[in-house]
Short mmCIF file of N, CA and C in Angstrom, two decimals:
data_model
loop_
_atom_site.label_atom_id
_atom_site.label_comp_id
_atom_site.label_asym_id
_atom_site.label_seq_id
_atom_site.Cartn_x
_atom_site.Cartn_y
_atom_site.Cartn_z
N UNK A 253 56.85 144.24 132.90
CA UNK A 253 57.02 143.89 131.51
C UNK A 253 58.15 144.65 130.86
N UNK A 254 58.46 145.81 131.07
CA UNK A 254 59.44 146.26 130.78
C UNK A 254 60.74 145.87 130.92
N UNK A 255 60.99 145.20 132.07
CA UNK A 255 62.24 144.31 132.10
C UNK A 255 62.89 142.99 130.83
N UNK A 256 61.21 142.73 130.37
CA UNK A 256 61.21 141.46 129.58
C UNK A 256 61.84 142.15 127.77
N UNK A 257 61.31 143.12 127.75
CA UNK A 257 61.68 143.38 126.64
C UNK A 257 63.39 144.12 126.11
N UNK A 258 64.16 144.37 126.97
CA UNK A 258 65.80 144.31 126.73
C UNK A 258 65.89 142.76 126.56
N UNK A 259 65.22 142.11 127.01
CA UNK A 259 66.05 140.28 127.04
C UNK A 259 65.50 140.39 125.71
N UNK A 260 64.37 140.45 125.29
CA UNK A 260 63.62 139.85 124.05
C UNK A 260 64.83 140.33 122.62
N UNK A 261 64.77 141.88 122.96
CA UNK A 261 65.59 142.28 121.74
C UNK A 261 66.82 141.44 121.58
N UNK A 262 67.44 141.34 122.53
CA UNK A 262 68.86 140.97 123.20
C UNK A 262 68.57 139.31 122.03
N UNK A 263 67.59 138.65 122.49
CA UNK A 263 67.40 137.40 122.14
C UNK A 263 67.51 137.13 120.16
N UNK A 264 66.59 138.59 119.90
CA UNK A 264 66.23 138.61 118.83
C UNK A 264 67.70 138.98 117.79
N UNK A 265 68.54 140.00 118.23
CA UNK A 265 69.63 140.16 117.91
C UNK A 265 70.38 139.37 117.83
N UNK A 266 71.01 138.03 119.04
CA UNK A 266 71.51 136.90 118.83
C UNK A 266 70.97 136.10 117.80
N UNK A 267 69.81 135.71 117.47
CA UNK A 267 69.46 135.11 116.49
C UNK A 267 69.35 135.69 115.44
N UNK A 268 69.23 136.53 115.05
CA UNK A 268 69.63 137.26 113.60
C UNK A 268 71.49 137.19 113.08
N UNK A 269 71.94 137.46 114.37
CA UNK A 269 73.51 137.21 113.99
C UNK A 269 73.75 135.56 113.72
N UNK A 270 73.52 135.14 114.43
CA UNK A 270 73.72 133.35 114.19
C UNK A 270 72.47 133.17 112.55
N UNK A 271 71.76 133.90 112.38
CA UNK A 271 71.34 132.86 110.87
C UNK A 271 72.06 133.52 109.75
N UNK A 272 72.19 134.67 109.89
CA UNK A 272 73.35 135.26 109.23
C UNK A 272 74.57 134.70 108.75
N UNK A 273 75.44 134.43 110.14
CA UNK A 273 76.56 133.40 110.36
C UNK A 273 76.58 131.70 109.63
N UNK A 274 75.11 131.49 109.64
CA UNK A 274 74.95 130.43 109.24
C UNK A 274 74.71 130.47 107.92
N UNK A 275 74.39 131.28 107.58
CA UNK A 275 74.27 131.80 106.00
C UNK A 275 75.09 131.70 105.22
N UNK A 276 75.98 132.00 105.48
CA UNK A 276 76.98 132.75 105.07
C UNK A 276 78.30 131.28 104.77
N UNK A 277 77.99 130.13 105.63
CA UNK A 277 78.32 128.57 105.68
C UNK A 277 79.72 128.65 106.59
N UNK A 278 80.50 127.33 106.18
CA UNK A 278 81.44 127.46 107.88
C UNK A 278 82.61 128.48 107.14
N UNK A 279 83.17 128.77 108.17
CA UNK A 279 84.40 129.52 107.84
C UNK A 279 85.37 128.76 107.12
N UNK A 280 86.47 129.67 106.86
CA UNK A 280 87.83 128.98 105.84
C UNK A 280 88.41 128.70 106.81
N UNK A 281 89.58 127.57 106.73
CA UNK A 281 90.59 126.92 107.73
C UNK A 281 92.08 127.79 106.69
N UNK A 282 92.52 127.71 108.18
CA UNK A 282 93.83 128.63 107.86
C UNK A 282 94.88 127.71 109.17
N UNK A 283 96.22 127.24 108.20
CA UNK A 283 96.99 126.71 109.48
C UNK A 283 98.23 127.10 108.59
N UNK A 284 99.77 127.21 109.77
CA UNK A 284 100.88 128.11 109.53
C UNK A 284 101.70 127.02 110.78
N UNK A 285 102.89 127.33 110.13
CA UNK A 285 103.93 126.38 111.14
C UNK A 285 104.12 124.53 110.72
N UNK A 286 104.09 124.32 111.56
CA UNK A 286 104.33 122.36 111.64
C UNK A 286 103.34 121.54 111.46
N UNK A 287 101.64 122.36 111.86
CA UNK A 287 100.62 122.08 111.25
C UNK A 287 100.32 122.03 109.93
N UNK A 288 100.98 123.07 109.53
CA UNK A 288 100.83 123.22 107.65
C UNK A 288 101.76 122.14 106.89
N UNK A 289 102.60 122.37 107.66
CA UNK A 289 103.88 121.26 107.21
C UNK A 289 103.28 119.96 106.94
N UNK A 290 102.58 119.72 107.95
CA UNK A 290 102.19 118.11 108.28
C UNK A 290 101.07 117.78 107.08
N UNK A 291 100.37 118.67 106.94
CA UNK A 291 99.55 118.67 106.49
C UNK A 291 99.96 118.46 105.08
N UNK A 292 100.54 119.14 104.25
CA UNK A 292 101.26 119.19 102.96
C UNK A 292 102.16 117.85 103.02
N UNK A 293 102.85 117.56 104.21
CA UNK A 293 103.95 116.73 104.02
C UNK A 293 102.92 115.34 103.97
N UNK A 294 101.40 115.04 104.34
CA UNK A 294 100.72 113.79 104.15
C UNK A 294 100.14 113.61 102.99
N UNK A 295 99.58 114.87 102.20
CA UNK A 295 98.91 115.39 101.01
C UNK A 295 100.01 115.16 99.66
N UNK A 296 101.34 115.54 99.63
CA UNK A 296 102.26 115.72 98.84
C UNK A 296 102.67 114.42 97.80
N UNK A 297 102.68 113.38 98.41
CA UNK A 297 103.12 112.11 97.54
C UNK A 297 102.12 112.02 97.10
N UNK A 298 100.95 112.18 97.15
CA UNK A 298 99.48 111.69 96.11
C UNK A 298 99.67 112.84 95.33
N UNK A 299 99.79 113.71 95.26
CA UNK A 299 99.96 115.00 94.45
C UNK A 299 100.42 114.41 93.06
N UNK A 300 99.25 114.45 91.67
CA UNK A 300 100.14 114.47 90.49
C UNK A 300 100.77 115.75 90.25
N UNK A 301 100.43 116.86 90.81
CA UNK A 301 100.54 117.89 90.43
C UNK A 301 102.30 118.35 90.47
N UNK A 302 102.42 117.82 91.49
CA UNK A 302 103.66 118.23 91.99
C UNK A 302 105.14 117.17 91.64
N UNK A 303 106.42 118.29 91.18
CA UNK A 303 107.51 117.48 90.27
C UNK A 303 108.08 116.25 91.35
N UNK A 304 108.69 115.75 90.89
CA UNK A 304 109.41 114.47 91.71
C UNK A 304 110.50 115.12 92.60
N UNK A 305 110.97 116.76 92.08
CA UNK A 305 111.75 117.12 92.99
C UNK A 305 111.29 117.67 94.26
N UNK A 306 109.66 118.24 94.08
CA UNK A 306 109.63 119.04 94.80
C UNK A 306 108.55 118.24 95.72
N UNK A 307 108.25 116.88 95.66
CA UNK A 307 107.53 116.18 96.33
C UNK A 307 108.60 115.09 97.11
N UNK A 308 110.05 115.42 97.04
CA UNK A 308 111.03 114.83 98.06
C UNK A 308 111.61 116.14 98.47
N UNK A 309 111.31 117.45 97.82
CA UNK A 309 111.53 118.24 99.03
C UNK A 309 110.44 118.32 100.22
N UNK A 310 109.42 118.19 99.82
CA UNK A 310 108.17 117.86 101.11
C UNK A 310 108.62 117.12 102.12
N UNK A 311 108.99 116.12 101.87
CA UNK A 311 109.41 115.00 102.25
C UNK A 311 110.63 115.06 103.13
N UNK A 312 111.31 115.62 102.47
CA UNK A 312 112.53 116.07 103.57
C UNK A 312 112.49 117.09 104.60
N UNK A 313 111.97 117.96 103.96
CA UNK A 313 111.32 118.94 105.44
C UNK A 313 110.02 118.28 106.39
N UNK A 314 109.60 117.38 106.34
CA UNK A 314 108.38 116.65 107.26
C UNK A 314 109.16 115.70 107.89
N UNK A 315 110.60 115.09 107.12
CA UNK A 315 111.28 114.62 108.40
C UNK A 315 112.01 114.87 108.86
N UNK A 316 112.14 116.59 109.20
CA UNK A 316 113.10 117.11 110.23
C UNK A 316 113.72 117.58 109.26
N UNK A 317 114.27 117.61 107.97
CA UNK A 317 115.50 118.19 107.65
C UNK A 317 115.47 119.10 106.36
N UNK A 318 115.39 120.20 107.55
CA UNK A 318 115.35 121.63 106.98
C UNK A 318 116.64 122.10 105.76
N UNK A 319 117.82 121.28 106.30
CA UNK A 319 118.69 122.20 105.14
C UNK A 319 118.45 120.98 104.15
N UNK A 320 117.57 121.76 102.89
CA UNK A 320 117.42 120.72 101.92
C UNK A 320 118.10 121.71 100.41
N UNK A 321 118.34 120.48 99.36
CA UNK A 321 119.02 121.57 98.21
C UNK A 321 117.85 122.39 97.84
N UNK A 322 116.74 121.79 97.82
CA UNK A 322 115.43 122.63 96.90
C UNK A 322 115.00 123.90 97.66
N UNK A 323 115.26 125.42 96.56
CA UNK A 323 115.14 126.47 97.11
C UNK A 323 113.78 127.12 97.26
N UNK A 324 112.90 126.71 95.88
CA UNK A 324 111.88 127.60 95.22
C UNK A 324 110.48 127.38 96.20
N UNK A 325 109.62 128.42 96.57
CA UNK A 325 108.67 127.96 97.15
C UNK A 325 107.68 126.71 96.04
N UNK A 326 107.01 125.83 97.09
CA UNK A 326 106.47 124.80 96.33
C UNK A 326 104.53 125.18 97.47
N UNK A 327 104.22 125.40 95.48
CA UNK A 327 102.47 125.36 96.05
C UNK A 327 101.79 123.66 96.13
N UNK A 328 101.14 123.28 96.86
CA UNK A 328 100.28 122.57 97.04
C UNK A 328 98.87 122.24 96.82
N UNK A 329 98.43 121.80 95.61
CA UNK A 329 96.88 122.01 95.99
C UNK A 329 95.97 120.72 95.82
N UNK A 330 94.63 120.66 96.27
CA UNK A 330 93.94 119.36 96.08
C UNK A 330 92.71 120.21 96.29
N UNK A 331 91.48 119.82 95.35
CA UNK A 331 90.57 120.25 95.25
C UNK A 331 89.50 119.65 96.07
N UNK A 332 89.32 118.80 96.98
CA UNK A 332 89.07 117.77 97.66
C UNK A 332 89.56 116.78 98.71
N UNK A 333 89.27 116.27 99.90
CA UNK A 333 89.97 115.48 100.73
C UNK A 333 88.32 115.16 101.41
N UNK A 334 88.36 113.88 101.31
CA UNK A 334 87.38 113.06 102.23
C UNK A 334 87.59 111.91 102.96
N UNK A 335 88.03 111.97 104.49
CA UNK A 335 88.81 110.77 104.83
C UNK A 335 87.46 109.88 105.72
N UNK A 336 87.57 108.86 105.93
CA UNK A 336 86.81 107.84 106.48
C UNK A 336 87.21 106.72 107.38
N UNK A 337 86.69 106.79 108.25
CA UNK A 337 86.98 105.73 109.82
C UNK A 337 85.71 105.17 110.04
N UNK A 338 85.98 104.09 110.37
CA UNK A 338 84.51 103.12 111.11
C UNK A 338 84.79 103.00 112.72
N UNK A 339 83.99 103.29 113.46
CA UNK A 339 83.27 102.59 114.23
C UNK A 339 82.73 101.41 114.88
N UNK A 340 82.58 100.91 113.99
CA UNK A 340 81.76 99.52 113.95
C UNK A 340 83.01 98.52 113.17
N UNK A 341 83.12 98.98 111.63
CA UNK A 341 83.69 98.31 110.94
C UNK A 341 85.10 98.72 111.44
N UNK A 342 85.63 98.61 112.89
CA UNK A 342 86.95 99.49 112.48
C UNK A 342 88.42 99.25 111.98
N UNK A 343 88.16 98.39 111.18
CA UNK A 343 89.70 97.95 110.49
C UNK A 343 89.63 98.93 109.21
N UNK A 344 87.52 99.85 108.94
CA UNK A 344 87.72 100.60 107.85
C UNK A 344 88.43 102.41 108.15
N UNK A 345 89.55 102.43 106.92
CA UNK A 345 90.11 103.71 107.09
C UNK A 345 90.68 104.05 105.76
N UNK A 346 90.02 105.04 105.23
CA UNK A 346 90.39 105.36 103.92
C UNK A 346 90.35 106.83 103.75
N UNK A 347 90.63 107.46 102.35
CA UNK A 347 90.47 108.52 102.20
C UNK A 347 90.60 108.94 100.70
N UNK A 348 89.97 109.82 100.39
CA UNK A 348 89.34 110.06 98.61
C UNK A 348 90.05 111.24 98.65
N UNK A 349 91.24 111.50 97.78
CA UNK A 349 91.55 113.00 97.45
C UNK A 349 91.97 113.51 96.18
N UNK A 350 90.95 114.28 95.83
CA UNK A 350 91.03 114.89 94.65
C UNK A 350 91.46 115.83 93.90
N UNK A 351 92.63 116.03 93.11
CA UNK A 351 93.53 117.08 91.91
C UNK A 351 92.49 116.87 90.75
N UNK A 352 91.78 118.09 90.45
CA UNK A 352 91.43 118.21 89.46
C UNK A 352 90.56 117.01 89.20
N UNK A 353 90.99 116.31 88.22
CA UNK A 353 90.02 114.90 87.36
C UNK A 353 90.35 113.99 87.88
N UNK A 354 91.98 114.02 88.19
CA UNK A 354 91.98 112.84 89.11
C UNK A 354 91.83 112.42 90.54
N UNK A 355 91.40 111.61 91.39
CA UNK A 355 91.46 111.06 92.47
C UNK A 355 91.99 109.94 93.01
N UNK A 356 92.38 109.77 94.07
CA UNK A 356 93.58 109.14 94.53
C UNK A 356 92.73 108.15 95.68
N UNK A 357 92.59 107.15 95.83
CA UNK A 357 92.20 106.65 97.07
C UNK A 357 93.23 105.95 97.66
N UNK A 358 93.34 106.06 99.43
CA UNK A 358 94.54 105.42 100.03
C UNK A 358 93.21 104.88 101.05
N UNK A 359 94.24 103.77 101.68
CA UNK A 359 93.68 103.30 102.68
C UNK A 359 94.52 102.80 104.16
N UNK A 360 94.07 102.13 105.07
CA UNK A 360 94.89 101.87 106.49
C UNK A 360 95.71 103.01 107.09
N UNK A 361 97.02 102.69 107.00
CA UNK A 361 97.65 103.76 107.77
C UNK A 361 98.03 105.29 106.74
N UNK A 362 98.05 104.84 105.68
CA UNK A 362 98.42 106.64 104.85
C UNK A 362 97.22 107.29 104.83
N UNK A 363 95.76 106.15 104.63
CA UNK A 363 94.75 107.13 105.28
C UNK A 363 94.00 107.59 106.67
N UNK A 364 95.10 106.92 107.42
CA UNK A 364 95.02 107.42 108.89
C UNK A 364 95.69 108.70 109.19
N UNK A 365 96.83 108.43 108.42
CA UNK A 365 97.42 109.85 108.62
C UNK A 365 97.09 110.83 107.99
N UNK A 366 96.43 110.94 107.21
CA UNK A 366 95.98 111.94 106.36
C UNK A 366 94.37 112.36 107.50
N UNK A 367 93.41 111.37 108.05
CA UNK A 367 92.70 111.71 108.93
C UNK A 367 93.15 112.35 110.05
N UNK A 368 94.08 111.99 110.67
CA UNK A 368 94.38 112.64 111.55
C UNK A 368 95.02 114.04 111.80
N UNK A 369 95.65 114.08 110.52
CA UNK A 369 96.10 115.52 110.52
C UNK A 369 95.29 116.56 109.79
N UNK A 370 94.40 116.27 109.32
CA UNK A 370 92.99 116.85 109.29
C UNK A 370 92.42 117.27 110.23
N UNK A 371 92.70 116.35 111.21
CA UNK A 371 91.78 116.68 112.69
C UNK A 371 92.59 117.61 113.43
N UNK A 372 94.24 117.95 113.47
CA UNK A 372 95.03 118.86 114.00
C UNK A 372 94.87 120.00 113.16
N UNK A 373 94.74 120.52 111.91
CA UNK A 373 94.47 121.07 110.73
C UNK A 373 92.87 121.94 111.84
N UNK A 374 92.31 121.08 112.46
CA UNK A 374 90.99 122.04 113.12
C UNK A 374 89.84 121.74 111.94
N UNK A 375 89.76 120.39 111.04
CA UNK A 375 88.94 120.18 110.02
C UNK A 375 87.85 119.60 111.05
N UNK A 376 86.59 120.21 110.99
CA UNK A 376 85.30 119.49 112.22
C UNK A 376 84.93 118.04 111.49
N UNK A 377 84.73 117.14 112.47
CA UNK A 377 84.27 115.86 111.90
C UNK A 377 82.92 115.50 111.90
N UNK A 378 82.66 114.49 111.03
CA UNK A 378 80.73 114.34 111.12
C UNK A 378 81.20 113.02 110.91
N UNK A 379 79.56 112.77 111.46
CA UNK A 379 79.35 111.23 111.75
C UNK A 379 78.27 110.84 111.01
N UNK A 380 77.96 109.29 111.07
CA UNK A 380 77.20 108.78 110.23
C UNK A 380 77.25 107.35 110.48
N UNK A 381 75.80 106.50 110.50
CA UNK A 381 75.79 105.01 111.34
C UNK A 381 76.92 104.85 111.20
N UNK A 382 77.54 104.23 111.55
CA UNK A 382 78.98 103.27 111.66
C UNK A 382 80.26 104.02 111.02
N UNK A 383 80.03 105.09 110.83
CA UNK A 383 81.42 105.78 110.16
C UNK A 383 81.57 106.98 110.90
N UNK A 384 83.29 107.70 110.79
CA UNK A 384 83.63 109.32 110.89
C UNK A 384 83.76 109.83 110.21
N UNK A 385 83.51 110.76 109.40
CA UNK A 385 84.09 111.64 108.01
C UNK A 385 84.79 113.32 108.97
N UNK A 386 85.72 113.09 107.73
CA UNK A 386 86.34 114.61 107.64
C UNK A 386 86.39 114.62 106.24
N UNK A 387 86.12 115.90 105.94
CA UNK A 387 86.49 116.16 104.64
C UNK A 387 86.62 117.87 104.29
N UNK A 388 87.71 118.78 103.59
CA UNK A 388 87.83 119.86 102.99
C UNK A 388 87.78 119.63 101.77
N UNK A 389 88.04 120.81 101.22
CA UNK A 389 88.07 121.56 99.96
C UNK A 389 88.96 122.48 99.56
N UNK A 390 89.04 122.83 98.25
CA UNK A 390 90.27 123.59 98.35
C UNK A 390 91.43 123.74 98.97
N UNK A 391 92.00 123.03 99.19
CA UNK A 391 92.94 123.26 99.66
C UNK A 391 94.18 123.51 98.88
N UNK A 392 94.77 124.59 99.67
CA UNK A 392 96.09 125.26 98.94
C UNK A 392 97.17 125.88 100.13
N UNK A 393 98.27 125.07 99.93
CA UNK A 393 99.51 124.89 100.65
C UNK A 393 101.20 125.96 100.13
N UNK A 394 101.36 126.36 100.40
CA UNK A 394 102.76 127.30 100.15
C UNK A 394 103.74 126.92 101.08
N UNK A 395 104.64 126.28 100.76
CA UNK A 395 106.03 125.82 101.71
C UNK A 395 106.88 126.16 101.01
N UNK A 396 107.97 127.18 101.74
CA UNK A 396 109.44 127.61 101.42
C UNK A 396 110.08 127.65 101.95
N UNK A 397 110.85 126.40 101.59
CA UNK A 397 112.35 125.89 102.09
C UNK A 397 113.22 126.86 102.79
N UNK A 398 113.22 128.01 102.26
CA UNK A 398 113.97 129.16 102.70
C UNK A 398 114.08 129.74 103.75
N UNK A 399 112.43 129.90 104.05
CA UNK A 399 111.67 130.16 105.27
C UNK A 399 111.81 129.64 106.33
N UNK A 400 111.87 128.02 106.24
CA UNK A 400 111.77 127.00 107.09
C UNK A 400 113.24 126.94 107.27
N UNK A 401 113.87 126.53 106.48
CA UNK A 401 115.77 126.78 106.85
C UNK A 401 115.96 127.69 108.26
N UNK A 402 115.11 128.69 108.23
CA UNK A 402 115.54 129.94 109.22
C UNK A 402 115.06 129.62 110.31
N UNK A 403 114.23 128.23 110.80
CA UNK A 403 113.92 127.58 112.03
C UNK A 403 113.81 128.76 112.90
N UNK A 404 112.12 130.09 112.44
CA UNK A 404 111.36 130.97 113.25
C UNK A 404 110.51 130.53 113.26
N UNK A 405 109.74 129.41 112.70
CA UNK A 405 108.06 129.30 112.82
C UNK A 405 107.54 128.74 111.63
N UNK A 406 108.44 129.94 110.41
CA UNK A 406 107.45 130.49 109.22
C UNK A 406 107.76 129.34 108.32
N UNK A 407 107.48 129.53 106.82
CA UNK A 407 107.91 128.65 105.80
C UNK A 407 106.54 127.82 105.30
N UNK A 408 105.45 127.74 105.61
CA UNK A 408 104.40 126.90 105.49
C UNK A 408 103.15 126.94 106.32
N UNK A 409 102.21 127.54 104.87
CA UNK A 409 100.70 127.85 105.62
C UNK A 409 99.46 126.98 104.98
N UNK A 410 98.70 126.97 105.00
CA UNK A 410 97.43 126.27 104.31
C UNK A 410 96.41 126.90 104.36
N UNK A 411 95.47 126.87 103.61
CA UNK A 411 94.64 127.32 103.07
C UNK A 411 93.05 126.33 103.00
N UNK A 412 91.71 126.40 103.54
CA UNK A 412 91.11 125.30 103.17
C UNK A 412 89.41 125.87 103.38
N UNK A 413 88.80 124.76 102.84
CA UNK A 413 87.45 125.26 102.73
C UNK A 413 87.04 123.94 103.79
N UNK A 414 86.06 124.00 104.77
CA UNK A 414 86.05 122.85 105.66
C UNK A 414 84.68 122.12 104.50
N UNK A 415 84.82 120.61 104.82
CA UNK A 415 83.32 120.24 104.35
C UNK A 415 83.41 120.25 102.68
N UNK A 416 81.97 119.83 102.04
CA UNK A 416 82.04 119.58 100.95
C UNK A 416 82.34 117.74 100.49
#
């Protein structure tokens, strides 16, 4: 019997750390590089938030072209993203994303791409009869042109709450 009781504690310790962990709800998503890029560069045109200049500087750095005139770092944010795929129904593909009061719904391919780079983003997906959901929160984006000009890596990170 003595053998049994190192496993037991052992057992009991794992499960105290995991309800803990679970407590505590999922972790924050954090992405940096071409992932962040992508991510901002699918998010950015629905953006009321963001000026007309600095939502074709997005735009120009997501298609390759780093030397752009716009210098100033540009924040990103959306308080919400819930994208949707069917299964069953599968011509359905949409996605709900929310600034503040307003919300934006897209559908077919701009909300494919916005699903999918969610799913590179490391956002976990859930299911449901006949549908896929992804969805974050908070999300908050920092891209600087400046950074990215210097073609090391840097220039663009994200920020996100998974779920919700």
């Amino acid at each position: 019997m003595k053998s049994v009781r190192p496993i037991l504690a052992c057992a009991l310790i794992v499960g105290v750390a995991s309800s803990v962990a679970a407590a505590s709800g999922p972790a924050p998503g954090k992405v940096s590089g071409s992932t962040a890029l992508a991510l901002a560069g699918v998010i950015a045109p629905l953006s009321p938030n963001l000026t007309g200049a600095e939502k074709k500087a997005v735009a120009m750095l997501f298609a390759a072209n780093a030397d752009i005139p716009y210098k100033k770092p540009i924040v990103l944010t959306a308080d919400r993203i819930v994208c949707r795929s069917g299964n069953v129904d599968i011509t359905l593909r949409s996605c709900e994303v929310t600034f503040g009061k307003k919300t934006r719904t897209v559908n077919g391919s701009t909300a494919n791409e916005i699903f999918a780079t969610e799913a590179l983003a490391g956002v976990p997906p859930d299911g449901a009869a006949g549908s896929n959901f992804e969805s974050l929160s908070k999300l908050s984006c920092t891209i600087d042109p400046n950074a990215i000009r210097r073609k090391d890596g840097s220039g663009a990170d994200c920020m996100f709450q998974p779920g919700n």
